[in-house]
Coordinates of C-alpha atoms and ligand atoms in Angstrom, one line a residue:
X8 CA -40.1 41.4 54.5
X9 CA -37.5 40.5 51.6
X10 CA -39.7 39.3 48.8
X11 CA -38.0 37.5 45.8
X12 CA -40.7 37.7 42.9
X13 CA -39.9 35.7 39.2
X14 CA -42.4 36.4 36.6
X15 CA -42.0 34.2 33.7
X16 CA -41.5 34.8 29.8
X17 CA -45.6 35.1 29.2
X18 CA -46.0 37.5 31.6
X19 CA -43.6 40.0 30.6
X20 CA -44.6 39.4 26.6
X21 CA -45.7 43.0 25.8
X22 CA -45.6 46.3 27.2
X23 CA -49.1 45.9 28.8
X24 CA -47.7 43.0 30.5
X25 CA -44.1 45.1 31.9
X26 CA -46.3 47.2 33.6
X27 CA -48.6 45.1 34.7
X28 CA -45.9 43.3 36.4
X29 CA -44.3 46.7 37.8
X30 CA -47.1 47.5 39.3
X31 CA -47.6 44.5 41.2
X32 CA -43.9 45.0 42.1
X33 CA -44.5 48.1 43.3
X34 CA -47.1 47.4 45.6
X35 CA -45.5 45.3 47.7
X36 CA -42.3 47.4 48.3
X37 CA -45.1 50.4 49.1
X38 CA -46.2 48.0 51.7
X39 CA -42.8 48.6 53.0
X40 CA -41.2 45.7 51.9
X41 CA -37.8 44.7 50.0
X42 CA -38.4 43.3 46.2
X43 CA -36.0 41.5 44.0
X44 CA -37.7 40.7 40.9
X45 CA -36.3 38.0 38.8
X46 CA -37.4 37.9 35.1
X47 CA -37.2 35.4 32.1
X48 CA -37.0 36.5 28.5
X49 CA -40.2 38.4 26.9
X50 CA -42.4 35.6 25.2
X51 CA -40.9 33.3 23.0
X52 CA -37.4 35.4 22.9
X53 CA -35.1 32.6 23.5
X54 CA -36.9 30.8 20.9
X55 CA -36.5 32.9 18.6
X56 CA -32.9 33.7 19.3
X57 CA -31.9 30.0 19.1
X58 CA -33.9 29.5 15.6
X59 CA -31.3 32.9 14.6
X60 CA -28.2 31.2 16.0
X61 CA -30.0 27.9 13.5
X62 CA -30.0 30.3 10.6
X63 CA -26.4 31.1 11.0
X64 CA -24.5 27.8 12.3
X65 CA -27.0 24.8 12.9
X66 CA -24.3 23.6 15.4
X67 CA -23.1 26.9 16.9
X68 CA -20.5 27.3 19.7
X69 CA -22.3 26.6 22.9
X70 CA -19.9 29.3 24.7
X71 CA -21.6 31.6 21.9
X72 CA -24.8 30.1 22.2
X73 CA -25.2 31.4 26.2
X74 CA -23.7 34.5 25.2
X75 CA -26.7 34.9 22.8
X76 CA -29.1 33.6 24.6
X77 CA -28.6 35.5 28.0
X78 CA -29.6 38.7 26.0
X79 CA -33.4 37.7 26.6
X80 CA -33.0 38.0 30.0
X81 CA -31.0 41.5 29.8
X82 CA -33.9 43.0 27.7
X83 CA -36.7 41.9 30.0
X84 CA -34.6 43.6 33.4
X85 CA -33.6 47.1 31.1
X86 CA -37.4 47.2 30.0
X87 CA -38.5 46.7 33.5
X88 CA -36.4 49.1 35.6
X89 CA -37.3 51.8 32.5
X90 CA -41.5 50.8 33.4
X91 CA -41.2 51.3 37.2
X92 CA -38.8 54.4 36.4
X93 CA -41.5 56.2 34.3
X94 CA -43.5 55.0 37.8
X95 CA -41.7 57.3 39.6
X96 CA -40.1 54.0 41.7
X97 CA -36.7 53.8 42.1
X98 CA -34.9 50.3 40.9
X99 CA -31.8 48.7 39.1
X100 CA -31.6 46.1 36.9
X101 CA -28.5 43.6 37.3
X102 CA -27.3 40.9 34.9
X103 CA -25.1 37.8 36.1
X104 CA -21.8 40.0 35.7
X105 CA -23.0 42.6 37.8
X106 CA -24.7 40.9 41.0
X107 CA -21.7 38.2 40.4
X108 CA -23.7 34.9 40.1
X109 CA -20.8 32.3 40.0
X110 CA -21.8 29.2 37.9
X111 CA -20.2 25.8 37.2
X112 CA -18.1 26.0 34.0
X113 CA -20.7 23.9 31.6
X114 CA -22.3 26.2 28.6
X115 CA -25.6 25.8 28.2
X116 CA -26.7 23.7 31.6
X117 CA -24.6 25.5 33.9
X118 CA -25.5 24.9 37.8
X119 CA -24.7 27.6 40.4
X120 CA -22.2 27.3 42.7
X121 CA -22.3 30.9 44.6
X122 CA -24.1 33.8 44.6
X123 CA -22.4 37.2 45.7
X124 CA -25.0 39.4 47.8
X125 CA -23.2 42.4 48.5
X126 CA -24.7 44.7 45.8
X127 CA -28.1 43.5 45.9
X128 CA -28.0 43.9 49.4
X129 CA -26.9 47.3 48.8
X130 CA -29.1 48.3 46.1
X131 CA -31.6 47.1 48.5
X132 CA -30.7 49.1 51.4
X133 CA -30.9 52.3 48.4
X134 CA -34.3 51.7 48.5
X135 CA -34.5 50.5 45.3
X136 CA -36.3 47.3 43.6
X137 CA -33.8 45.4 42.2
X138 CA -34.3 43.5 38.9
X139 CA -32.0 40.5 38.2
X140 CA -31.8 39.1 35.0
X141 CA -32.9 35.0 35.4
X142 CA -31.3 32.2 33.4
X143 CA -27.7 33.2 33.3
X144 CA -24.5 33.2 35.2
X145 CA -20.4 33.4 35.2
X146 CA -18.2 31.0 35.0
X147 CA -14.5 30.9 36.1
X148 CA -13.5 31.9 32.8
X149 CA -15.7 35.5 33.6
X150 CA -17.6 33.9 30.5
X151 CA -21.5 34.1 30.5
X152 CA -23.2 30.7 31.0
X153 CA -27.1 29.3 31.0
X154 CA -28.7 27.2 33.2
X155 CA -30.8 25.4 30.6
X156 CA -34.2 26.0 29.3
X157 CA -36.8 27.5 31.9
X158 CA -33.8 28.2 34.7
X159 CA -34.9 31.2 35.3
X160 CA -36.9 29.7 38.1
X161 CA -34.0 28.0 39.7
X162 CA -32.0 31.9 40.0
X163 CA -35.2 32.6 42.1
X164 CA -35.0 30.0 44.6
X165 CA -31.3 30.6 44.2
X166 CA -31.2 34.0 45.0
X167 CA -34.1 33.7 47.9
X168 CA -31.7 31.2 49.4
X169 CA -28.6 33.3 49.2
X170 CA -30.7 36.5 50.3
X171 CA -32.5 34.3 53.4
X172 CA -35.6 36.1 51.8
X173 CA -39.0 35.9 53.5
X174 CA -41.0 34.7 50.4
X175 CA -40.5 33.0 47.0
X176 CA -43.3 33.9 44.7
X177 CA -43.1 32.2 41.1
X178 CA -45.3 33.9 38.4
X179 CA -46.4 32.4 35.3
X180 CA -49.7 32.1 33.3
X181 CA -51.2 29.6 34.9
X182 CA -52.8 29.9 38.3
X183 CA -50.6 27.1 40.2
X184 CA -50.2 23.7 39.9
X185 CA -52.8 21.4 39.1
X186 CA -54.2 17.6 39.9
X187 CA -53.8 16.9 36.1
X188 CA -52.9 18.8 32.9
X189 CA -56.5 21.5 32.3
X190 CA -56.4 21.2 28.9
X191 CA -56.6 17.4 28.5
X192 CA -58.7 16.8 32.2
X193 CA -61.2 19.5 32.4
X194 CA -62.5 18.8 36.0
X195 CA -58.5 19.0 37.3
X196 CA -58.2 21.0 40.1
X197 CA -55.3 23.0 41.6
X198 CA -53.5 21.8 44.6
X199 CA -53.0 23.9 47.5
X200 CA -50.1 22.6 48.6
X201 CA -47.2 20.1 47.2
X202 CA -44.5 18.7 48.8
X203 CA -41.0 19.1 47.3
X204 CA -40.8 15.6 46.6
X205 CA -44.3 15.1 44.8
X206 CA -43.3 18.5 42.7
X207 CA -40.4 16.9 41.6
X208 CA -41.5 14.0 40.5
X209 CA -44.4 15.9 38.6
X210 CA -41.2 18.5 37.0
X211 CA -39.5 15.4 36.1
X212 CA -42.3 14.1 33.8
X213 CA -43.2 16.7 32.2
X214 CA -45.8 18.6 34.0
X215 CA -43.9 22.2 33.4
X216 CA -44.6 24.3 35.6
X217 CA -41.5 24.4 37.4
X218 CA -37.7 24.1 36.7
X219 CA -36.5 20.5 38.0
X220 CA -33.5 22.3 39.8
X221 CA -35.2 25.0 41.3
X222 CA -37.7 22.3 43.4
X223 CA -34.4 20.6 44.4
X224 CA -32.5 23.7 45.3
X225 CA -35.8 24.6 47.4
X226 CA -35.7 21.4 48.9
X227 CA -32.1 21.4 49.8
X228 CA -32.6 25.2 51.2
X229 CA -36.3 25.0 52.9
X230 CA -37.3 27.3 50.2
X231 CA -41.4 27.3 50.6
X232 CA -42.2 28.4 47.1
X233 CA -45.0 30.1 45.8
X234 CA -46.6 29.3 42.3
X235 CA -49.7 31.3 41.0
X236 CA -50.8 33.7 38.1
X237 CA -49.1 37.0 37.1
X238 CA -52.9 38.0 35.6
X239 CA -54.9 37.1 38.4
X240 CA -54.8 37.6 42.1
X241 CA -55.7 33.4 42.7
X242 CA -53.9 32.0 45.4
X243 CA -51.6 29.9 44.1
X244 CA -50.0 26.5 45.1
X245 CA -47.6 26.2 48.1
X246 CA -44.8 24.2 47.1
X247 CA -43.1 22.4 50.7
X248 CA -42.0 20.3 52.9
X249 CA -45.1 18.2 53.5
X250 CA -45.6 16.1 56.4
X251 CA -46.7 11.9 56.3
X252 CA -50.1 12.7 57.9
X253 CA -51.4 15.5 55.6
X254 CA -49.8 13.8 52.4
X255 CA -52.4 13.0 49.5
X256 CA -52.7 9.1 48.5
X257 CA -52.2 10.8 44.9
X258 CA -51.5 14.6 44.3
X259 CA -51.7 14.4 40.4
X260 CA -51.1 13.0 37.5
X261 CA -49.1 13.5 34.4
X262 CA -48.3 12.9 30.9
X263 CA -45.1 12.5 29.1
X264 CA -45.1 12.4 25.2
X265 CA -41.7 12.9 24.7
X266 CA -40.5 9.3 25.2
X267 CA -39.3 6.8 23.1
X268 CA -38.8 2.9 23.6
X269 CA -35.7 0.5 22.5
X270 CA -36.0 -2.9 22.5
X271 CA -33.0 -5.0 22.7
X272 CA -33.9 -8.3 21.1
X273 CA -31.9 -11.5 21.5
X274 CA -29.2 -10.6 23.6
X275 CA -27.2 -13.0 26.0
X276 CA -28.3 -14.5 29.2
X277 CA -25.3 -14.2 31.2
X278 CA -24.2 -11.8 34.0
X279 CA -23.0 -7.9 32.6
X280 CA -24.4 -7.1 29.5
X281 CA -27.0 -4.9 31.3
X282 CA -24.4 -3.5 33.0
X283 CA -22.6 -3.0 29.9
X284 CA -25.7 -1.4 28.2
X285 CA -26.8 0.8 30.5
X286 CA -23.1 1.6 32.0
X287 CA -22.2 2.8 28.0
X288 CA -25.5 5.0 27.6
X289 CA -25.0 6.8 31.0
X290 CA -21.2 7.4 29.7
X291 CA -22.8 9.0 27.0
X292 CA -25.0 11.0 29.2
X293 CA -28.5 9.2 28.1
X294 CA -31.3 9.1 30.3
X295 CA -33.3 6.0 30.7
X296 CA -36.2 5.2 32.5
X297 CA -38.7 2.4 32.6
X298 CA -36.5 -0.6 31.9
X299 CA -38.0 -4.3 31.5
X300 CA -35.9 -7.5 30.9
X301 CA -37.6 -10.5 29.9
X302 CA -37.1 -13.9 31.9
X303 CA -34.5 -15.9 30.0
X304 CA -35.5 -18.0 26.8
X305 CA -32.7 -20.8 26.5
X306 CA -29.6 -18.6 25.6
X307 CA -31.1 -15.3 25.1
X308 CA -33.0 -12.6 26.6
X309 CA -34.6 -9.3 26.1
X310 CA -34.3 -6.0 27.5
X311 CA -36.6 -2.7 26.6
X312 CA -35.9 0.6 28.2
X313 CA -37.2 4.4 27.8
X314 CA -35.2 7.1 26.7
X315 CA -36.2 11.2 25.8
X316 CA -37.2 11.1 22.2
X317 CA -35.0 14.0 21.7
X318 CA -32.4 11.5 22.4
X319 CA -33.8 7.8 21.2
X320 CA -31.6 8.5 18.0
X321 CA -27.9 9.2 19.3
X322 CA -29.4 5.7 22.0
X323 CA -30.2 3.4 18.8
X324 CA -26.8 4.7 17.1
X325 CA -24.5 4.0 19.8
X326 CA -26.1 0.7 20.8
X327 CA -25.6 -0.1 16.6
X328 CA -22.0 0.7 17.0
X329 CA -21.7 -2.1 20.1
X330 CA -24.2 -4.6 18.6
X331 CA -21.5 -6.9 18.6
X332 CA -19.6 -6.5 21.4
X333 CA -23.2 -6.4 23.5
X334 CA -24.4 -9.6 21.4
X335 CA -27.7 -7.9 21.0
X336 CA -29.4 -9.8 17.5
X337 CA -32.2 -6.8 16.5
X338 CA -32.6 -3.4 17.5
X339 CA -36.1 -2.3 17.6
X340 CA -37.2 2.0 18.4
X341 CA -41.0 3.1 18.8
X342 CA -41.9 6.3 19.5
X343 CA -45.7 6.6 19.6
X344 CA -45.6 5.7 23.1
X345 CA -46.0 8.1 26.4
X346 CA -45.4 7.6 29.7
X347 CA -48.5 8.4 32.5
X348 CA -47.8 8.8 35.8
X349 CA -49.5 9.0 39.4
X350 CA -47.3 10.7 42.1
X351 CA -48.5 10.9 45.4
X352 CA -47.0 10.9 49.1
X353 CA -49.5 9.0 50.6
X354 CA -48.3 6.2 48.1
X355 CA -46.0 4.9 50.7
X356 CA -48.4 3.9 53.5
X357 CA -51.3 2.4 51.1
X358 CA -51.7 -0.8 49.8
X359 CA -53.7 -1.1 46.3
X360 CA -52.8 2.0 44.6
X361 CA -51.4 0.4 41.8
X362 CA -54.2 -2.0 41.3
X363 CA -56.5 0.9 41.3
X364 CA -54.1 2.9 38.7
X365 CA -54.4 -0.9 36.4
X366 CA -58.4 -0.8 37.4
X367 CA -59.0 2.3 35.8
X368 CA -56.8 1.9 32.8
X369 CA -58.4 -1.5 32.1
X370 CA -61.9 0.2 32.6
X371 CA -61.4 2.3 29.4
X372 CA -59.4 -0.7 27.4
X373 CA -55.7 0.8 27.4
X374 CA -52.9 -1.4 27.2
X375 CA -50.2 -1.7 29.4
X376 CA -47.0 -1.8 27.9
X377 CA -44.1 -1.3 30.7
X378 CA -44.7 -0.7 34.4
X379 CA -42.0 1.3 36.7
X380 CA -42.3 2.6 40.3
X381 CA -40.7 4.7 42.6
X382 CA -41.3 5.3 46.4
X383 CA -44.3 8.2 45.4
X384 CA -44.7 7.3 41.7
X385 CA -46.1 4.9 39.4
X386 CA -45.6 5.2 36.1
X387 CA -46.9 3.2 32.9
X388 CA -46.2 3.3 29.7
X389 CA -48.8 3.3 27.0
X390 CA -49.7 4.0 22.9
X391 CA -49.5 7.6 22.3
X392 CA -53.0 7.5 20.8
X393 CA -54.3 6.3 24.5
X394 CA -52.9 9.1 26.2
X395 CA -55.6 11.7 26.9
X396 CA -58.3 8.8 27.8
X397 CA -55.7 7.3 30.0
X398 CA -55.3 10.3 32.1
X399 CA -58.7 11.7 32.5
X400 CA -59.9 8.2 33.2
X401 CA -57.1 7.6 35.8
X402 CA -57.2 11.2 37.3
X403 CA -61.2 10.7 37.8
X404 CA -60.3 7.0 39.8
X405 CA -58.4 8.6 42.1
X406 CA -58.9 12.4 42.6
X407 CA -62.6 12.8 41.4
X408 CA -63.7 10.0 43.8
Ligands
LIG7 N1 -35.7 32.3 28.8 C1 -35.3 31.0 29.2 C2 -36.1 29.9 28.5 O1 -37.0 30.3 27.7 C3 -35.3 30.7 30.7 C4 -36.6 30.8 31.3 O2 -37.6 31.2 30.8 O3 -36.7 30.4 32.5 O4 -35.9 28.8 28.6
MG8 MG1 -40.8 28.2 33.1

């Protein structure tokens, strides 16, 4: 078997942690098979390294900021070859350069396009484990590029693609995926399986445990992915492609506390200004979610929308520079406001799973403020302050029952 293994930042932290992974390496390629380890920066490395690049330019080159940045990744790989060395097994450790992993040009949230695998292959067929560096790639410019934060798990399910490899195991600190965040819903239990579409939905809000491009690139590839601990020997969560009948009314729920909300008060009733509104924040590459417009009061009407907090101020500055031009009268941002979402498959085929969601929400007094739904998702948006009562008394409606 050809077994692509990626062990996160945490569980390469310290030295007792290298080895810890090497030796699980290890004893699957003394099974006989093929490993191709792909590793993230030790611990909080690429934070650090970004608050360095802070100390010296607080708006630093992005071409330099990759180039900075993908040194995380090179330490973990030289450690780890250096571990299973001094274990008397034989391996290489590769950076983007070497196993040629060809990325779109974009620093910083580069996407790959192609992945050469003529020298793992060969490294392979050495009898070596080979140790890629995750996170990076090359551009056409032979310039170093990242794939944004935690895409280390996307060059896994890249390289298990490219490779055709038997198994996709992703490592981290937690045991696999669960029904709700642990820390907040103590009775949350972890899934044994997910389908693509329900871990995306999941990535997308916030629930971390995987990059959002590496579920898609699964997806796209039939990747069946593998989360579960680097410290224990648990199972794990299957993430794959799940079929109608087996599919959960609702797989979990989640919490998103970066989110902001803009209200756009008093603007126009006539056809195009949402088009114009939204049509100039996508131009400037802003995300928005949960939008609501108001049913038309005489001339005027209003229209509130979600954006990332980390981006609600560039939102409220553009929208100031338009106010004219979009005849909005007041501009209004809130930030102590999350969003909590259900996200299940079985969604599609049952009537009543909103009312439930609404049922249990009203049973502990929080307030609705926006509502917003997709095909497996339903998503609310609440007061900050309501968040961790919302989701345990939601998760126990529908997965404690
Ligand atoms: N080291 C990178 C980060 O911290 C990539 C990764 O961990 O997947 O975001
Ligand atoms: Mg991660």
């Amino acid at each position: 078997m050809l077994i692509v293994k990626k062990f996160g930042g945490s569980s390469v932290a310290d030295k007792e942690r290298i080895f810890n992974v090497a030796n699980r390496c290890i004893e699957d390629y003394k099974k006989g098979n093929q490993v191709v380890v792909v590793l993230s920066a030790m611990g909080d490395t690429t934070d650090e390294l970004i608050e360095k690049a802070q100390s010296i330019n607080p708006n630093p080159p992005k071409r330099e900021m990759d180039m900075l940045l993908a040194c995380g990744e090179q330490t973990s790989v030289a450690l780890m070859s250096m571990a299973m060395a001094s274990l008397g097994v034989p391996s290489i450790s590769l950076n983007a350069f070497q196993v040629a992993m060809h990325t779109t040009s974009k620093y910083s949230n580069a996407k790959f396009k192609r992945i050469d695998t003529d020298r793992i292959c060969s490294e392979l067929d050495l009898g070596k484990i080979v140790i890629v560096t995750g996170f990076q790639g090359i551009n056409k410019f032979d310039d170093i590029t990242t794939l944004g934060r935690g895409g280390s798990d996307t060059t896994a399910v890249a390289l298990a693609a490219a490779l055709g490899a038997d198994a996709c195991e992703i490592y981290t600190d937690v045991e696999g995926v669960y029904t709700a965040d642990p820390r907040i819903v103590p009775n949350a239990k972890k899934m044994k399986e997910i389908s693509y579409d329900e871990m995306l939905e999941l990535a997308s809000l916030g629930a971390k445990v995987l990059h959002n491009r590496s579920v898609e690139m699964a997806k796209k590839y039939g990747v069946t992915l593998v989360v579960r601990s680097s410290l224990t020997t648990a199972e794990g969560t299957i993430v794959k492609e799940v079929k109608g009948v087996e599919s959960m009314l609702v797989s979990g729920v989640a919490v998103d506390k970066n989110t902001a909300r803009i209200a756009l008060i008093g603007v126009k009733n006539s056809p195009g200004i949402a088009f114009k509104v939204f049509d100039l924040l996508a131009k400037h590459n802003i995300n928005v979610d949960v939008i609501i417009q108001s049913i038309g009061r005489e001339d005027t009407k209003d229209i509130s929308f979600t954006v990332d907090e980390a981006q609600a101020r560039e939102a409220v500055q553009i929208l100031k520079e338009n106010k004219e031009r979009l005849t909005i009268q007041k501009i209004m941002e809130e930030e102590n406001v999350a969003k909590l979402s259900i996200v299940g498959a079985g969604m599609q085929t049952h009537a009543g799973v909103a009312a439930k969601m609404f049922e249990a929400l009203f049973d502990v007094g929080v307030n609705i403020r926006m509502i917003a739904t997709s095909e497996i998702r339903i998503t609310v948006l609440i007061n900050l302050d309501d968040v961790d009562r919302a989701m345990k008394a939601v998760h126990d409606k529908f997965i404690d029952d």
